[in-house]
Amino acid sequence: MSSPSTMFCSRCGSGFEENEKIVNSGGEVWHQSCFVCAQCFRPFSKDAIFYEFEGRKYCEHDFHVLYAPCCGKCGHFIIGRVIKALNNNWHPDCFNCQICQIPLADQGFIKNAGRALCHECNAREKAAAIGKYICHKCHAIIDEGAPLKYKSEPYHPYHFNCYSCGVELDSNAREVKGELYCLRCHDKMGIPICGSCHRPIEERIVTALGKNWHVEHFVCAKCEKPFLGHRHYEKKGLAYCETHYHQLFGNLCYVCNHVISGDVFTALNKAWCVDHFSCSFCDMKLTQKSKFYDVDLKPCCKRCFEKFPSELRKRLKKHYSEKATGNKSIL
Amino acid sequence: MMTLSKSCLPSNNGCSPKSTAKHKILDENENEANLSDRGINSLEELPRIFYLNNITRLTLSHNKIRAIPPSISNMTNLESLNLFNNQIEELPSAIVSLPKLKILNVGMNRLYNLPRDFGEFPVLEVLDLTYNNLDAKCFPNNFYTLETLRALYLGDNDFEYLPSEIGQLKNLLILCLRDNDLLTLPREIGQLTRIRELHIQNNRLSALPPELGNLDLCSNRSVCRMEGNPWIPQIADQLQIGVSHVMDFIRQEAYKFLYSRTQGMSSTAVPSRNDERKSKKISRIRVK
């Protein structure tokens, strides 16, 4: 071992005093005061961990600041393996598919709109962008024809066969109690199809307008509220609730403004309850046989019309010449 | 409870030769009183009628009544009041407080104004003011808040314009403006989406707001009467073929442009008022 008199400090080049503490590291020696971080000139931490780069020694902090990469996800320094991708650095555990979070460090990735995605997510994204589905079984795009939806996931129909006859299925296949059937076998099973959603009805069935309906799908054509067992009114192949049937087809009584139950008088673009059909000017009841005049599309009995001033009668008679009679119709 | 016929006995019994007939009520239904054409000169001849608060319908048409006393408001169950063809010049404010009144017919009277709170009827649905002396200025602003109104008859009056607030009467099914002096209709008339009867014949209209095309006036459930107006030639031509052709025409962009241009200009030739015809109206008799 060489004596202190023949050794010189690697930093300042001076010799050492007798009994001076000498720092020895990797075959070189330093004054204790010279063994410091090349950046901050402070002694290294207690256990004297330092990082060396191009012959210079740095404390942990300064080495990180000067030379170590930061992770693009968590922002911490990366020691050990660095993944370089998308113009950034990453901890291997931080570099994941941005949709499904699966680690990408070893399986590779695909750049999609500035994101790193796994192969599967990329394929799904691409399919969604062109309006197509990804088969839940083979993970390929369902390119031709409609997908077969089974347990609410899309599939290539050709992955399945009819549970009953074994024929390869197409997208018209139907799911019944967890099994898939071709349309022919399904129809033979006699399961009613809802006239609104075209799906099988497995619970309560409403039969109306010559079709079957889910209870909650048999609704008023105007307000779309389900009838839920209440009376419905049919017109031109559509069903309406009481309120909207009468609102749309004019069978509210002109006098009481209520829905007319029973016989209806219709005349003058209006409808009346039988009891409410009367002359608008003297309130006398009119019957089916009564003759009446049209005065502003209100019924006017002959007696009232004759009481009108002659100048008004003359003007009104110009508008029409014929006396109208009421039409009785039954709802 | 008193019967209707007893309660209507006049205080000066027998002074009029018609009194017996006058007080016989036709309807068996004692909630409905029909006193049409009984030669009644004043409601004072029927002093107790206003205390019959179970009456739901009162018909007093074709009489010679000149005034309605404020005590009408005691008839709290009245749903229908028919005062057609009397000589009423003014209605009392109290009439608007009738809580159940749905139908009010004051047609063929001599009204020249309306109470200031005329829009306060709580449930009025049908209002007939045909053949009076009313114009837009007679209607207080609150009138257009009558949301329950479904039929409004204003034929044979003196309207020269209709206020834009008419568009607020959203539930209107019937609007009759026959035989007035209307020069224009407001664009807001296009907001009356439920309308299925529109009478605008015999006015001074030359054009229609394009917004009228939004309304369903040509279906088989609708009636639109619009003859007897000095229409611009394009509308007159279409009207010859039918109302639906007029509606198709005013929906066109070209017409919208034409309409917006002509609205800004003061028309050079305003058609004259229908004064000659109106001077013969019996509703004018009061006017000196």
XYZ file of C-alpha atoms in Angstrom:
619
model
C 0.000 0.000 0.000
C 1.434 3.381 -0.929
C 2.097 5.925 1.757
C 0.125 9.147 1.986
C 3.179 11.122 0.852
C 3.141 9.499 -2.590
C -0.607 9.878 -3.213
C -2.338 12.849 -4.739
C -6.039 13.807 -4.732
C -7.741 12.965 -7.991
C -9.607 16.260 -7.950
C -7.207 18.949 -6.730
C -3.850 17.172 -7.322
C -2.463 18.110 -3.881
C -0.969 15.667 -1.467
C -2.416 14.573 1.864
C -1.524 15.566 5.438
C -0.390 12.989 7.951
C -3.423 11.248 9.497
C -5.830 12.967 7.072
C -8.891 10.886 6.180
C -8.580 9.721 2.610
C -11.492 8.631 0.453
C -10.657 5.660 -1.688
C -12.967 4.664 -4.525
C -12.224 2.558 -7.580
C -8.472 2.882 -7.250
C -8.472 6.644 -6.853
C -8.131 8.796 -3.779
C -9.622 12.118 -2.704
C -9.499 14.586 0.055
C -12.704 14.101 1.935
C -13.642 17.662 1.034
C -12.912 16.961 -2.655
C -15.154 13.831 -2.886
C -18.347 15.750 -3.848
C -20.981 15.887 -6.564
C -19.598 17.395 -9.762
C -22.756 19.531 -10.054
C -23.717 20.728 -6.585
C -20.306 20.291 -4.816
C -21.935 18.713 -1.828
C -20.789 15.483 -0.295
C -22.641 12.372 -1.355
C -25.271 10.952 0.967
C -24.329 8.780 3.931
C -23.883 5.518 2.062
C -21.893 7.391 -0.565
C -24.093 6.395 -3.523
C -23.064 8.311 -6.578
C -23.652 8.057 -10.272
C -20.801 8.341 -12.711
C -21.164 9.757 -16.194
C -18.228 10.487 -18.534
C -15.763 10.296 -15.642
C -17.668 12.709 -13.424
C -19.526 11.744 -10.292
C -22.996 13.083 -9.466
C -25.329 12.800 -6.519
C -28.540 10.911 -7.238
C -30.603 14.046 -7.591
C -28.317 15.858 -9.976
C -27.716 12.789 -12.084
C -31.452 12.360 -12.569
C -31.926 15.982 -13.373
C -29.081 16.012 -15.873
C -29.231 12.639 -17.553
C -32.042 10.290 -16.484
C -35.289 10.174 -18.606
C -38.715 10.899 -17.094
C -41.719 8.620 -17.710
C -44.348 10.096 -20.046
C -47.115 8.685 -17.867
C -46.159 8.992 -14.188
C -43.546 11.732 -14.537
C -40.970 9.933 -12.337
C -37.350 9.180 -13.302
C -36.743 5.942 -15.031
C -33.957 3.750 -13.697
C -33.358 0.522 -15.501
C -35.309 -0.390 -18.638
C -36.620 2.527 -20.628
C -39.316 2.147 -23.302
C -38.848 4.725 -25.994
C -42.028 5.282 -27.992
C -44.194 8.070 -29.359
C -41.331 10.593 -28.853
C -41.275 9.917 -25.131
C -39.833 7.627 -22.453
C -41.819 5.223 -20.301
C -41.446 2.813 -17.418
C -42.221 -0.642 -18.837
C -45.159 -0.844 -16.407
C -46.447 2.557 -17.445
C -46.611 1.881 -21.185
C -50.123 0.438 -21.633
C -52.814 0.282 -24.298
C -54.735 3.485 -23.869
C -58.076 1.715 -24.206
C -57.778 -1.653 -22.440
C -54.678 -0.871 -20.296
C -52.910 -4.103 -21.221
C -49.062 -3.687 -20.931
C -47.507 -3.116 -24.334
C -43.790 -3.297 -23.409
C -43.324 -6.827 -24.770
C -46.152 -7.336 -27.294
C -45.640 -4.223 -29.396
C -48.152 -1.545 -30.160
C -49.895 0.329 -32.971
C -50.066 4.060 -33.175
C -53.683 5.200 -33.632
C -54.522 8.909 -33.652
C -51.567 9.703 -31.358
C -52.456 6.865 -29.012
C -50.606 3.637 -28.381
C -53.091 0.768 -28.717
C -52.869 -2.993 -28.582
C -53.676 -4.848 -31.802
C -57.206 -5.732 -30.718
C -58.230 -2.299 -29.611
C -56.762 -0.836 -32.770
C -58.795 -3.191 -34.915
C -61.977 -2.339 -33.009
C -61.311 1.363 -33.322
C -60.710 1.043 -37.019
C -63.922 -0.923 -37.448
C -65.945 1.560 -35.438
C -64.549 4.389 -37.526
C -65.908 2.793 -40.690
C -69.151 1.797 -38.953
C -68.434 -1.903 -38.632
C -68.352 -4.376 -35.802
C -65.556 -6.592 -34.554
C -66.443 -10.213 -34.136
C -66.336 -11.102 -30.465
C -64.951 -14.521 -31.324
C -62.280 -14.064 -34.013
C -61.658 -10.347 -33.423
C -61.721 -9.600 -37.118
C -63.854 -6.912 -38.696
C -67.320 -8.082 -39.708
C -66.954 -6.871 -43.226
C -69.790 -8.366 -45.210
C -73.381 -8.602 -44.085
C -74.873 -7.735 -40.746
C -73.400 -9.061 -37.513
C -75.229 -11.646 -35.458
C -75.897 -10.268 -32.017
C -75.687 -12.883 -29.345
C -75.815 -12.034 -25.657
C -75.478 -8.418 -26.820
C -72.069 -8.949 -28.520
C -71.554 -8.933 -32.294
C -70.286 -12.040 -34.097
C -69.736 -13.294 -37.607
C -72.952 -15.304 -38.063
C -70.944 -18.214 -39.571
C -69.403 -19.033 -36.207
C -72.777 -20.426 -35.134
C -75.206 -23.119 -36.166
C -78.933 -23.386 -35.516
C -79.578 -25.104 -32.182
C -82.413 -27.024 -33.758
C -81.515 -27.957 -37.374
C -77.778 -27.264 -37.343
C -77.737 -25.033 -40.403
C -75.086 -22.325 -40.485
C -76.691 -19.130 -39.237
C -77.049 -15.717 -40.806
C -77.813 -12.410 -39.156
C -81.555 -13.197 -39.062
C -80.967 -15.829 -36.410
C -82.985 -15.384 -33.213
C -81.965 -15.940 -29.634
C -84.446 -17.846 -27.489
C -83.569 -18.617 -23.885
C -79.848 -18.342 -24.560
C -79.816 -20.534 -27.702
C -79.630 -19.436 -31.327
C -82.099 -20.596 -33.971
C -82.368 -19.999 -37.707
C -85.411 -17.954 -38.674
C -87.260 -21.003 -40.043
C -86.878 -23.045 -36.873
C -87.692 -19.988 -34.789
C -90.943 -19.341 -36.651
C -91.912 -22.975 -36.264
C -91.562 -22.626 -32.507
C -94.548 -20.219 -32.599
C -93.028 -17.544 -30.446
C -94.878 -14.276 -31.081
C -92.924 -11.330 -32.421
C -93.568 -7.794 -31.196
C -95.041 -5.592 -33.935
C -92.953 -2.680 -32.718
C -89.448 -3.975 -31.889
C -89.638 -7.214 -33.990
C -88.201 -9.225 -31.117
C -89.810 -12.294 -29.561
C -92.240 -11.752 -26.720
C -91.511 -13.998 -23.791
C -93.718 -12.308 -21.214
C -97.222 -10.828 -21.468
C -98.545 -10.527 -25.007
C -100.942 -7.837 -26.206
C -102.844 -8.754 -29.354
C -104.227 -5.789 -31.261
C -104.371 -4.407 -34.808
C -103.761 -7.978 -36.024
C -100.312 -8.125 -34.420
C -98.669 -9.096 -31.154
C -96.928 -6.560 -28.930
C -94.809 -6.350 -25.839
C -97.045 -4.698 -23.236
C -94.730 -1.727 -23.055
C -94.438 -1.446 -26.845
C -98.159 -1.127 -27.568
C -98.413 2.651 -27.406
C -100.487 5.603 -28.581
C -99.370 6.650 -32.071
C -99.444 10.281 -30.938
C -98.081 10.496 -27.381
C -96.261 7.117 -27.422
C -97.448 6.240 -23.934
C -98.216 2.516 -23.445
C -101.904 1.724 -23.029
C -101.116 -0.771 -20.223
C -104.570 -2.287 -20.540
C -106.477 0.991 -20.979
C -108.872 1.323 -23.867
C -107.345 2.199 -27.217
C -108.949 3.594 -30.373
C -107.999 2.418 -33.855
C -107.780 4.570 -36.943
C -106.117 3.688 -40.244
C -104.094 0.861 -38.714
C -102.819 2.949 -35.816
C -103.838 2.909 -32.175
C -104.459 6.036 -30.121
C -105.235 6.805 -26.497
C -108.665 8.259 -25.810
C -107.435 11.834 -25.489
C -105.432 11.886 -28.674
C -107.917 9.936 -30.727
C -110.516 12.553 -29.987
C -108.108 15.432 -30.298
C -106.969 14.218 -33.715
C -110.235 12.976 -35.111
C -112.503 15.635 -33.730
C -114.901 13.769 -31.540
C -114.828 16.208 -28.662
C -118.232 17.786 -28.126
C -118.322 21.427 -29.249
C -120.406 22.372 -26.216
C -118.988 20.411 -23.272
C -115.532 19.741 -24.796
C -115.649 16.184 -23.454
C -115.079 12.962 -25.313
C -118.374 11.891 -26.818
C -119.495 8.487 -25.640
C -122.313 6.957 -27.584
C -124.015 8.633 -30.529
C -122.370 11.606 -32.153
C -123.863 14.413 -34.219
C -121.386 15.649 -36.773
C -122.016 18.757 -38.834
C -120.356 22.073 -39.626
C -116.857 20.644 -39.063
C -117.819 19.838 -35.459
C -119.211 17.078 -33.290
C -121.765 17.096 -30.491
C -123.062 14.795 -27.799
C -126.655 14.048 -28.809
C -127.930 15.981 -25.776
C -125.767 18.997 -26.503
C -126.677 19.529 -30.143
C -128.637 22.791 -30.038
C -129.090 26.123 -31.749
C -126.191 28.361 -30.741
C -128.497 31.374 -30.569
C -131.470 30.244 -28.468
C -130.044 27.000 -26.987
C -133.077 25.027 -28.191
C -132.312 21.355 -28.694
C -131.947 20.246 -32.277
C -132.503 16.725 -33.495
C -131.285 14.716 -36.384
C -134.220 15.926 -38.427
C -134.032 19.612 -37.518
C -133.162 22.009 -40.281
C -130.615 24.593 -39.350
C -128.572 27.328 -40.962
C -124.801 27.613 -40.993
C -123.864 30.879 -39.265
C -120.086 30.982 -38.869
C -120.225 27.178 -38.850
C -122.542 27.239 -35.844
C -126.013 25.746 -36.049
C -128.797 28.333 -36.174
C -132.423 27.251 -36.028
C -134.916 28.673 -38.490
C -136.665 30.804 -35.870
C -133.447 32.467 -34.792
C -132.336 33.040 -38.359
C -135.598 34.828 -39.090
C -134.985 37.133 -36.141
C -131.695 38.287 -37.623
C -131.748 41.793 -39.139
C -132.521 41.564 -42.823
C -129.181 43.108 -43.864
C -127.345 40.292 -42.064
C -129.610 37.622 -43.496
C -128.932 38.970 -46.961
C -125.194 38.830 -46.413
C -125.245 35.350 -44.900
C -127.460 34.022 -47.678
C -124.839 35.121 -50.167
C -122.350 32.714 -48.567
C -124.460 29.654 -48.988
C -127.777 28.765 -50.465
C -128.498 25.317 -49.187
C -129.779 24.462 -45.748
C -127.764 21.736 -44.147
C -129.072 18.927 -42.046
C -127.174 17.099 -39.359
C -125.499 13.799 -40.035
C -125.772 11.218 -37.369
C -122.890 8.863 -37.014
C -122.067 6.223 -34.482
C -118.641 6.050 -32.915
C -135.221 24.585 -2.496
C -137.366 26.871 -4.600
C -138.349 25.855 -8.039
C -137.167 27.997 -10.837
C -140.595 29.121 -12.052
C -141.621 30.413 -8.618
C -138.430 32.244 -7.956
C -138.678 34.110 -11.231
C -142.018 35.676 -10.462
C -141.762 39.390 -11.051
C -142.177 41.766 -8.136
C -144.887 43.708 -9.940
C -146.848 40.631 -10.829
C -149.185 40.935 -13.770
C -148.236 44.363 -15.062
C -147.176 42.914 -18.374
C -149.581 40.903 -20.471
C -146.702 38.607 -21.425
C -145.737 37.889 -17.859
C -147.137 34.377 -17.659
C -145.371 33.205 -20.769
C -142.251 35.068 -19.727
C -141.853 33.058 -16.594
C -142.561 29.630 -17.836
C -139.354 27.730 -18.099
C -139.126 25.325 -21.001
C -136.487 23.000 -19.745
C -137.562 20.258 -17.402
C -134.008 20.285 -16.170
C -134.130 22.839 -13.421
C -130.447 23.649 -13.729
C -131.025 25.105 -17.159
C -133.141 28.210 -17.604
C -134.240 29.142 -21.093
C -135.744 32.628 -21.231
C -135.135 33.211 -24.911
C -137.530 35.613 -26.676
C -139.722 36.494 -23.678
C -139.849 40.228 -24.283
C -137.711 40.867 -21.205
C -136.704 44.537 -21.023
C -134.602 44.407 -17.912
C -133.282 41.769 -15.588
C -134.982 43.705 -12.798
C -138.132 41.959 -13.977
C -136.551 38.755 -12.691
C -135.223 39.980 -9.358
C -134.475 36.599 -7.880
C -132.885 34.889 -10.810
C -129.403 35.796 -9.649
C -129.957 34.006 -6.370
C -130.481 30.706 -8.143
C -126.943 29.669 -7.784
C -127.563 26.107 -8.896
C -128.264 27.170 -12.472
C -125.633 25.990 -14.951
C -127.137 27.423 -18.128
C -128.991 30.690 -18.599
C -130.377 31.677 -21.986
C -131.654 35.238 -22.365
C -131.248 35.653 -26.123
C -133.694 37.653 -28.290
C -134.832 40.009 -25.539
C -134.402 43.754 -25.038
C -132.028 43.732 -22.103
C -129.881 46.871 -21.927
C -127.663 46.140 -18.917
C -126.363 43.197 -16.939
C -126.289 43.906 -13.199
C -123.050 43.077 -11.322
C -125.035 40.628 -9.190
C -124.682 38.184 -12.108
C -121.554 37.106 -10.244
C -123.776 35.398 -7.648
C -124.611 32.666 -10.172
C -121.510 30.752 -9.200
C -122.472 27.536 -10.996
C -123.169 29.166 -14.344
C -121.327 27.411 -17.157
C -123.135 28.861 -20.151
C -124.602 32.364 -20.511
C -126.388 33.316 -23.732
C -127.213 37.007 -24.164
C -127.432 36.960 -27.967
C -129.561 39.670 -29.614
C -130.163 42.112 -26.805
C -129.312 45.798 -26.487
C -126.359 45.562 -24.115
C -123.866 48.423 -24.408
C -121.517 47.448 -21.607
C -120.731 44.340 -19.591
C -120.098 44.592 -15.844
C -116.594 43.702 -14.627
C -118.203 41.253 -12.238
C -119.016 38.922 -15.132
C -115.382 37.797 -15.360
C -115.477 36.404 -11.833
C -118.001 33.671 -12.720
C -115.846 30.716 -11.674
C -117.313 28.067 -13.989
C -118.355 30.094 -17.035
C -117.250 28.238 -20.156
C -119.532 29.617 -22.851
C -120.423 33.291 -23.175
C -122.482 34.555 -26.089
C -122.920 38.345 -26.246
C -123.363 38.380 -30.018
C -125.663 40.938 -31.676
C -125.644 43.547 -28.963
C -124.396 47.124 -28.917
C -121.070 46.653 -27.165
C -118.620 49.437 -27.867
C -116.120 48.505 -25.141
C -115.152 45.700 -22.791
C -114.324 45.645 -19.051
C -110.650 46.306 -18.336
C -110.118 42.907 -16.729
C -111.854 41.011 -19.517
C -109.051 38.408 -19.618
C -109.670 37.191 -16.067
C -112.323 34.587 -16.803
C -110.974 31.491 -15.050
C -112.249 28.794 -17.449
C -113.828 30.521 -20.468
C -113.719 28.320 -23.584
C -116.144 29.805 -26.114
C -116.594 33.564 -26.493
C -119.005 34.998 -29.047
C -118.881 38.762 -29.593
C -120.220 38.664 -33.153
C -122.103 41.718 -34.452
C -121.093 44.437 -32.013
C -119.100 47.669 -32.348
C -115.719 46.368 -31.154
C -112.190 46.808 -32.465
C -108.714 45.796 -31.282
C -108.474 48.785 -28.931
C -111.458 47.554 -26.911
C -109.597 44.421 -25.838
C -107.396 44.786 -22.742
C -103.926 43.210 -22.939
C -104.828 40.559 -20.400
C -107.455 39.239 -22.802
C -104.758 37.340 -24.686
C -103.823 35.406 -21.552
C -107.120 33.461 -21.753
C -105.394 30.137 -22.312
C -108.570 28.101 -21.956
C -110.216 29.814 -24.942
C -110.946 27.414 -27.815
C -113.384 29.439 -29.912
C -113.431 33.191 -30.493
C -116.135 34.762 -32.647
C -115.496 38.374 -33.624
C -117.392 38.517 -36.922
C -119.260 41.719 -37.869
C -117.168 44.097 -35.780
C -114.769 46.951 -36.600
C -111.302 45.359 -36.395
C -108.753 47.023 -38.682
C -105.852 45.015 -37.303
C -105.325 42.147 -34.901
C -102.697 42.548 -32.141
C -99.690 40.234 -32.333
C -100.650 38.910 -28.869
C -103.336 36.807 -30.598
C -100.539 34.238 -30.964
C -100.724 33.591 -27.215
C -104.182 32.001 -27.461
C -102.543 28.626 -28.022
C -105.644 26.485 -27.600
C -107.748 28.345 -30.127
C -109.495 25.940 -32.516
C -111.862 28.474 -34.035
C -111.216 32.106 -34.937
C -113.923 34.034 -36.743
C -113.155 37.521 -38.078
C -115.745 37.603 -40.838
C -116.976 41.026 -41.995
C -114.492 43.292 -40.253
C -112.172 45.961 -41.702
C -108.925 44.011 -41.355
C -106.074 45.312 -43.522
C -103.444 42.801 -42.354
C -103.076 39.756 -40.167
C -100.116 39.534 -37.757
C -97.395 36.973 -38.471
C -98.074 35.580 -34.972
C -101.284 34.042 -36.277
C -98.946 31.238 -37.398
C -98.496 30.312 -33.721
C -102.120 29.183 -33.394
C -101.165 25.645 -34.314
C -104.427 24.033 -33.208
C -106.660 26.227 -35.359
C -109.010 24.302 -37.608
C -111.563 26.976 -38.434
C -110.529 30.379 -39.714
C -113.092 32.846 -41.038
C -111.531 35.951 -42.603
C -113.976 36.547 -45.428
C -115.170 40.055 -46.307
C -112.309 42.099 -44.917
C -109.807 44.420 -46.590
C -106.948 41.901 -46.732
C -104.655 41.914 -49.738
C -101.954 39.505 -48.528
C -101.535 36.755 -45.939
C -98.551 36.353 -43.614
C -96.478 33.383 -44.871
C -96.621 31.985 -41.333
C -100.283 31.165 -41.955
C -98.896 28.364 -44.116
C -97.689 26.633 -40.906
C -101.289 25.946 -39.933
C -103.296 22.916 -40.904
C -106.104 24.684 -42.736
C -106.605 22.362 -45.708
C -107.209 18.964 -44.106
C -110.663 17.452 -44.169
C -111.075 18.498 -40.537
C -110.365 22.145 -41.277
C -112.249 25.040 -42.809
C -110.792 28.312 -44.026
C -113.172 30.914 -45.458
C -111.358 33.813 -47.091
C -113.412 35.130 -50.008
C -114.514 38.752 -50.318
C -111.091 40.349 -49.842
C -109.113 42.532 -52.300
C -106.381 39.873 -52.636
C -103.230 40.489 -54.654
C -103.658 38.804 -58.057
C -101.404 35.833 -57.190
C -103.530 34.907 -54.160
C -106.794 35.631 -55.952
C -105.749 33.259 -58.775
C -104.870 30.465 -56.356
C -108.092 30.998 -54.398
C -110.069 30.337 -57.572
C -108.642 26.803 -57.566
C -108.946 26.306 -53.823
C -107.733 27.301 -50.363
C -105.108 24.539 -50.371
C -103.498 26.172 -53.414
C -103.338 29.483 -51.562
C -101.603 27.748 -48.655
C -99.110 26.036 -50.986
C -98.432 29.386 -52.619
C -97.758 31.351 -49.428
C -95.336 28.656 -48.236
C -93.044 29.342 -51.196
C -89.775 31.218 -50.633
C -90.672 33.613 -53.448
C -93.846 34.610 -51.635
C -92.026 35.046 -48.310
C -89.672 37.448 -50.050
C -92.516 39.292 -51.742
C -94.409 39.554 -48.450
C -91.466 40.904 -46.462
C -90.890 43.543 -49.162
C -94.474 44.710 -49.313
C -94.874 44.840 -45.510
C -92.375 47.669 -45.178
C -94.177 49.869 -47.658
C -97.253 51.839 -46.828
C -99.760 50.651 -49.310
C -100.722 53.404 -51.712
C -104.259 52.254 -52.229
C -105.914 51.268 -48.971
C -109.242 49.649 -49.716
C -112.065 51.688 -48.294
C -113.862 50.679 -45.127
C -117.056 48.725 -45.296
C -118.883 51.710 -43.869
C -121.908 51.623 -46.081
C -122.727 48.085 -45.150
C -122.006 48.714 -41.477
C -124.242 51.752 -41.176
C -127.191 49.397 -41.514
C -126.171 47.301 -38.515
C -128.657 47.311 -35.676
C -125.725 47.328 -33.261
C -125.158 50.935 -34.399
C -128.490 52.206 -33.133
C -127.002 53.634 -29.958
C -124.320 55.616 -31.784
C -125.528 59.166 -32.252
